[in-house]
Short mmCIF file of C-alpha atoms and ligand atoms in Angstrom, two decimals:
data_model
loop_
_atom_site.label_atom_id
_atom_site.label_comp_id
_atom_site.label_asym_id
_atom_site.label_seq_id
_atom_site.Cartn_x
_atom_site.Cartn_y
_atom_site.Cartn_z
CA MET M 1069 -14.13 -21.00 -22.28
CA VAL M 1070 -16.48 -18.00 -22.93
CA THR M 1071 -19.18 -17.35 -20.32
CA PRO M 1072 -21.66 -14.56 -20.45
CA GLU M 1073 -21.41 -13.92 -16.58
CA ILE M 1074 -17.66 -12.88 -16.98
CA SER M 1075 -17.00 -9.17 -17.85
CA GLN M 1076 -13.31 -9.39 -18.04
CA VAL M 1077 -10.46 -11.87 -17.77
CA LEU M 1078 -8.13 -10.54 -15.22
CA LEU M 1079 -5.55 -13.39 -15.25
CA THR M 1080 -5.18 -15.79 -18.12
CA GLU M 1081 -4.33 -19.47 -17.83
CA GLU M 1082 -0.86 -18.72 -19.11
CA GLN M 1083 -0.24 -15.93 -16.68
CA ILE M 1084 -1.37 -18.17 -13.90
CA ARG M 1085 0.76 -20.98 -14.93
CA VAL M 1086 3.99 -18.87 -15.20
CA ARG M 1087 3.41 -17.33 -11.84
CA VAL M 1088 2.50 -20.66 -10.06
CA ARG M 1089 5.66 -22.19 -11.51
CA ALA M 1090 7.68 -19.37 -10.13
CA LEU M 1091 6.14 -19.69 -6.67
CA ALA M 1092 6.69 -23.39 -6.77
CA ALA M 1093 10.34 -22.95 -7.48
CA GLU M 1094 10.75 -20.46 -4.65
CA ILE M 1095 9.01 -22.54 -2.10
CA SER M 1096 11.06 -25.72 -3.13
CA HIS M 1097 14.19 -23.78 -2.77
CA ASP M 1098 13.25 -22.29 0.72
CA TYR M 1099 11.86 -25.51 2.19
CA ALA M 1100 14.37 -27.95 0.81
CA GLY M 1101 15.49 -30.42 3.43
CA ARG M 1102 12.69 -29.54 5.83
CA ASP M 1103 9.55 -31.54 6.82
CA LEU M 1104 7.09 -29.57 4.71
CA LEU M 1105 3.35 -29.94 5.40
CA VAL M 1106 1.01 -28.07 2.88
CA VAL M 1107 -2.16 -27.22 4.44
CA SER M 1108 -5.07 -26.04 2.44
CA VAL M 1109 -8.70 -25.04 2.79
CA LEU M 1110 -11.46 -26.54 0.72
CA LYS M 1111 -12.69 -25.64 -1.82
CA GLY M 1112 -11.33 -22.46 -3.21
CA ALA M 1113 -7.60 -23.44 -3.34
CA LEU M 1114 -8.15 -26.66 -5.06
CA TYR M 1115 -6.66 -25.89 -8.49
CA PHE M 1116 -3.89 -23.79 -7.01
CA LEU M 1117 -2.77 -26.40 -4.60
CA ALA M 1118 -2.93 -29.01 -7.09
CA ASP M 1119 -0.85 -27.05 -9.75
CA LEU M 1120 1.57 -25.50 -7.09
CA THR M 1121 2.51 -28.79 -5.42
CA ARG M 1122 2.87 -30.71 -8.81
CA MET M 1123 5.41 -28.06 -9.85
CA MET M 1124 7.33 -28.45 -6.55
CA ASP M 1125 10.32 -30.73 -6.47
CA ILE M 1126 10.78 -31.51 -2.73
CA PRO M 1127 9.09 -34.16 -0.59
CA LEU M 1128 5.98 -32.81 1.12
CA ALA M 1129 2.72 -33.84 2.63
CA ILE M 1130 -0.66 -32.34 1.92
CA ASP M 1131 -3.69 -31.95 4.32
CA PHE M 1132 -7.08 -30.10 4.27
CA MET M 1133 -9.45 -28.37 6.33
CA ALA M 1134 -12.89 -27.25 5.44
CA ILE M 1135 -14.50 -24.23 7.00
CA SER M 1136 -17.72 -22.43 6.59
CA SER M 1137 -17.85 -18.61 7.21
CA TYR M 1138 -20.61 -16.84 8.73
CA ARG M 1139 -21.33 -13.71 6.61
CA GLY M 1140 -24.01 -11.42 8.01
CA GLY M 1141 -25.62 -8.38 6.55
CA LYS M 1142 -22.80 -6.25 7.77
CA GLY M 1143 -20.08 -8.09 5.82
CA PRO M 1144 -17.54 -10.46 7.09
CA SER M 1145 -17.41 -11.05 10.72
CA GLY M 1146 -14.39 -13.27 10.65
CA ALA M 1147 -16.23 -15.93 12.57
CA VAL M 1148 -15.40 -19.22 10.89
CA ARG M 1149 -16.63 -22.80 11.81
CA LEU M 1150 -14.28 -25.70 11.18
CA VAL M 1151 -16.27 -28.27 9.21
CA LYS M 1152 -13.34 -30.62 8.62
CA ASP M 1153 -10.05 -30.53 10.65
CA LEU M 1154 -6.71 -31.59 9.61
CA ASP M 1155 -5.69 -35.35 9.83
CA GLU M 1156 -1.94 -34.63 10.40
CA ASP M 1157 -0.24 -33.71 13.65
CA LEU M 1158 1.41 -30.32 13.25
CA THR M 1159 3.90 -30.51 16.10
CA GLY M 1160 7.41 -29.49 15.05
CA ARG M 1161 6.34 -29.41 11.20
CA HIS M 1162 7.06 -26.56 8.81
CA VAL M 1163 3.56 -25.64 7.81
CA LEU M 1164 2.53 -23.70 4.72
CA LEU M 1165 -1.07 -22.57 4.48
CA VAL M 1166 -2.01 -22.35 0.89
CA GLU M 1167 -5.00 -19.93 0.25
CA ASP M 1168 -6.81 -18.94 -2.92
CA ILE M 1169 -7.49 -15.44 -2.02
CA ILE M 1170 -6.99 -13.19 1.07
CA ASP M 1171 -9.49 -10.37 1.28
CA THR M 1172 -10.16 -8.92 4.73
CA GLY M 1173 -7.73 -11.45 6.05
CA LEU M 1174 -10.11 -12.47 8.86
CA THR M 1175 -10.39 -16.14 7.62
CA ALA M 1176 -6.68 -16.64 7.39
CA SER M 1177 -6.10 -14.87 10.73
CA TYR M 1178 -8.59 -17.23 12.32
CA LEU M 1179 -6.93 -20.33 10.65
CA LEU M 1180 -3.45 -19.18 11.67
CA ARG M 1181 -4.45 -18.93 15.18
CA SER M 1182 -5.78 -22.37 15.21
CA LEU M 1183 -2.71 -23.80 13.48
CA GLN M 1184 -0.27 -21.93 15.67
CA ALA M 1185 -1.75 -23.44 18.75
CA ARG M 1186 -0.58 -26.86 17.55
CA ASP M 1187 3.11 -26.12 17.92
CA PRO M 1188 4.37 -26.10 14.41
CA ALA M 1189 8.15 -25.41 13.96
CA ASP M 1190 7.16 -22.73 11.43
CA LEU M 1191 3.98 -21.37 9.88
CA ALA M 1192 3.62 -19.28 6.82
CA VAL M 1193 1.11 -18.32 4.17
CA CYS M 1194 1.12 -18.65 0.39
CA THR M 1195 -1.82 -17.07 -1.30
CA LEU M 1196 -2.53 -17.02 -4.92
CA LEU M 1197 -4.45 -13.65 -4.75
CA ASP M 1198 -4.04 -10.70 -2.40
CA LYS M 1199 -7.00 -8.34 -2.44
CA THR M 1200 -5.22 -5.68 -0.23
CA ALA M 1201 -7.84 -2.94 -0.54
CA ARG M 1202 -10.15 -4.46 2.20
CA ARG M 1203 -7.66 -5.91 4.47
CA ILE M 1204 -8.61 -5.75 8.25
CA ALA M 1205 -6.02 -8.32 9.61
CA HIS M 1206 -2.70 -6.55 8.83
CA THR M 1207 -0.20 -8.92 10.41
CA LEU M 1208 -0.56 -11.99 8.47
CA PRO M 1209 2.64 -13.81 7.73
CA ILE M 1210 2.12 -13.82 3.89
CA ARG M 1211 5.52 -15.19 2.76
CA TYR M 1212 4.38 -16.05 -0.89
CA ARG M 1213 1.79 -14.10 -2.95
CA GLY M 1214 0.96 -14.81 -6.56
CA PHE M 1215 -0.83 -11.58 -7.68
CA GLU M 1216 -2.02 -8.50 -5.90
CA VAL M 1217 -5.59 -7.95 -7.26
CA PRO M 1218 -8.06 -5.02 -7.29
CA ASP M 1219 -11.22 -4.97 -5.18
CA LEU M 1220 -13.42 -6.85 -7.66
CA PHE M 1221 -15.43 -9.98 -7.21
CA LEU M 1222 -13.39 -12.74 -9.08
CA VAL M 1223 -14.25 -16.17 -10.12
CA GLY M 1224 -12.52 -19.12 -11.70
CA TYR M 1225 -9.44 -21.30 -11.04
CA GLY M 1226 -11.15 -22.39 -7.80
CA LEU M 1227 -12.95 -19.20 -6.79
CA ASP M 1228 -16.69 -19.39 -6.91
CA TYR M 1229 -19.80 -17.20 -6.87
CA ARG M 1230 -22.45 -19.32 -5.21
CA GLN M 1231 -20.35 -22.39 -5.81
CA PHE M 1232 -20.29 -21.83 -9.56
CA HIS M 1233 -17.56 -20.87 -11.98
CA ARG M 1234 -14.75 -22.69 -9.93
CA ASN M 1235 -13.93 -24.67 -13.00
CA LEU M 1236 -13.00 -21.74 -15.14
CA PRO M 1237 -9.42 -22.11 -16.22
CA TYR M 1238 -8.61 -18.41 -15.88
CA ILE M 1239 -9.55 -15.82 -13.27
CA GLY M 1240 -12.28 -13.39 -14.42
CA VAL M 1241 -14.42 -10.52 -13.09
CA ILE M 1242 -17.95 -11.39 -12.67
CA ARG M 1243 -20.42 -9.05 -14.23
CA ASP M 1244 -22.17 -6.53 -11.79
CA ASP M 1245 -25.63 -7.51 -12.70
CA PHE M 1246 -24.96 -11.16 -11.85
CA LEU M 1247 -23.98 -10.31 -8.28
CA ARG M 1248 -27.15 -10.03 -6.18
CA ARG M 1249 -26.83 -7.95 -3.06
CA GLU M 1250 -27.21 -10.87 -0.60
CA PRO M 1251 -24.66 -12.29 1.80
CA ALA M 1252 -22.01 -14.19 -0.12
CA SER M 1253 -20.85 -17.73 0.68
CA SER M 1254 -17.36 -18.77 0.71
P1 IMP F 1132 -11.50 -12.84 4.08
O1 IMP F 1132 -11.70 -13.62 5.32
O2 IMP F 1132 -12.14 -11.64 3.88
O3 IMP F 1132 -9.93 -12.80 3.74
O4 IMP F 1132 -12.10 -13.84 3.01
C1 IMP F 1132 -11.49 -14.87 2.30
C2 IMP F 1132 -12.52 -15.75 1.64
O5 IMP F 1132 -13.54 -14.88 1.01
C3 IMP F 1132 -11.89 -16.49 0.44
O6 IMP F 1132 -11.32 -17.61 0.91
C4 IMP F 1132 -12.97 -16.57 -0.53
O7 IMP F 1132 -13.77 -17.73 -0.10
C5 IMP F 1132 -13.90 -15.32 -0.30
N1 IMP F 1132 -13.64 -14.33 -1.34
C6 IMP F 1132 -13.01 -13.12 -1.07
N2 IMP F 1132 -12.91 -12.45 -2.18
C7 IMP F 1132 -13.46 -13.38 -3.26
C8 IMP F 1132 -13.62 -13.08 -4.68
O8 IMP F 1132 -13.30 -12.04 -5.27
N3 IMP F 1132 -14.22 -14.15 -5.41
C9 IMP F 1132 -14.55 -15.25 -4.69
N4 IMP F 1132 -14.38 -15.44 -3.29
C10 IMP F 1132 -13.77 -14.41 -2.62
MG1 MG F 1133 -11.94 -19.81 0.28
#
């Protein structure tokens, strides 16, 4: 799919597929025989979660949260509002938080605090993309990571710019002149 807003394809469909398959195999191996609950955040992780869990060959349950981040003029504050909470009880479960991208890490940090308070047996993070350059929260339990990516604004495979471009099958860099200098939504 060729789109004029994209300046560069960073990760092709094939690269994503190969990496996601490897992550699925690793996670299936590590969590075999445990009560795995995969928890994800709407909407950015939607394709990653769907592909990852489809490639896993162990029993698992899936649950969702939805959040909205407050992004002021001074960049991310880490303040997150829970718009939809989980349906599942986490007590004693092996919980894997699946994220599309971790940037400053403030969102994941907030979510992990909220999940940890519900007494899971174990809590870890799987992120498709790890944008380490802007990390503020340095102690996240990122057990699985798809790709380390540079500090560029990425869209596709679930990632959006103002809710658009999520459905691109690859991950691309959005052209600079399409990014207006206003607070971004997540
Ligand atoms: P953090 O709290 O700074 O780690 O922000 C994480 C959230 O910011 C992600 O879940 C995305 O919604 C959004 N985000 C960060 N970088 C990008 C990007 O390159 N493209 C699209 N969304 C992004
Ligand atoms: Mg997100």
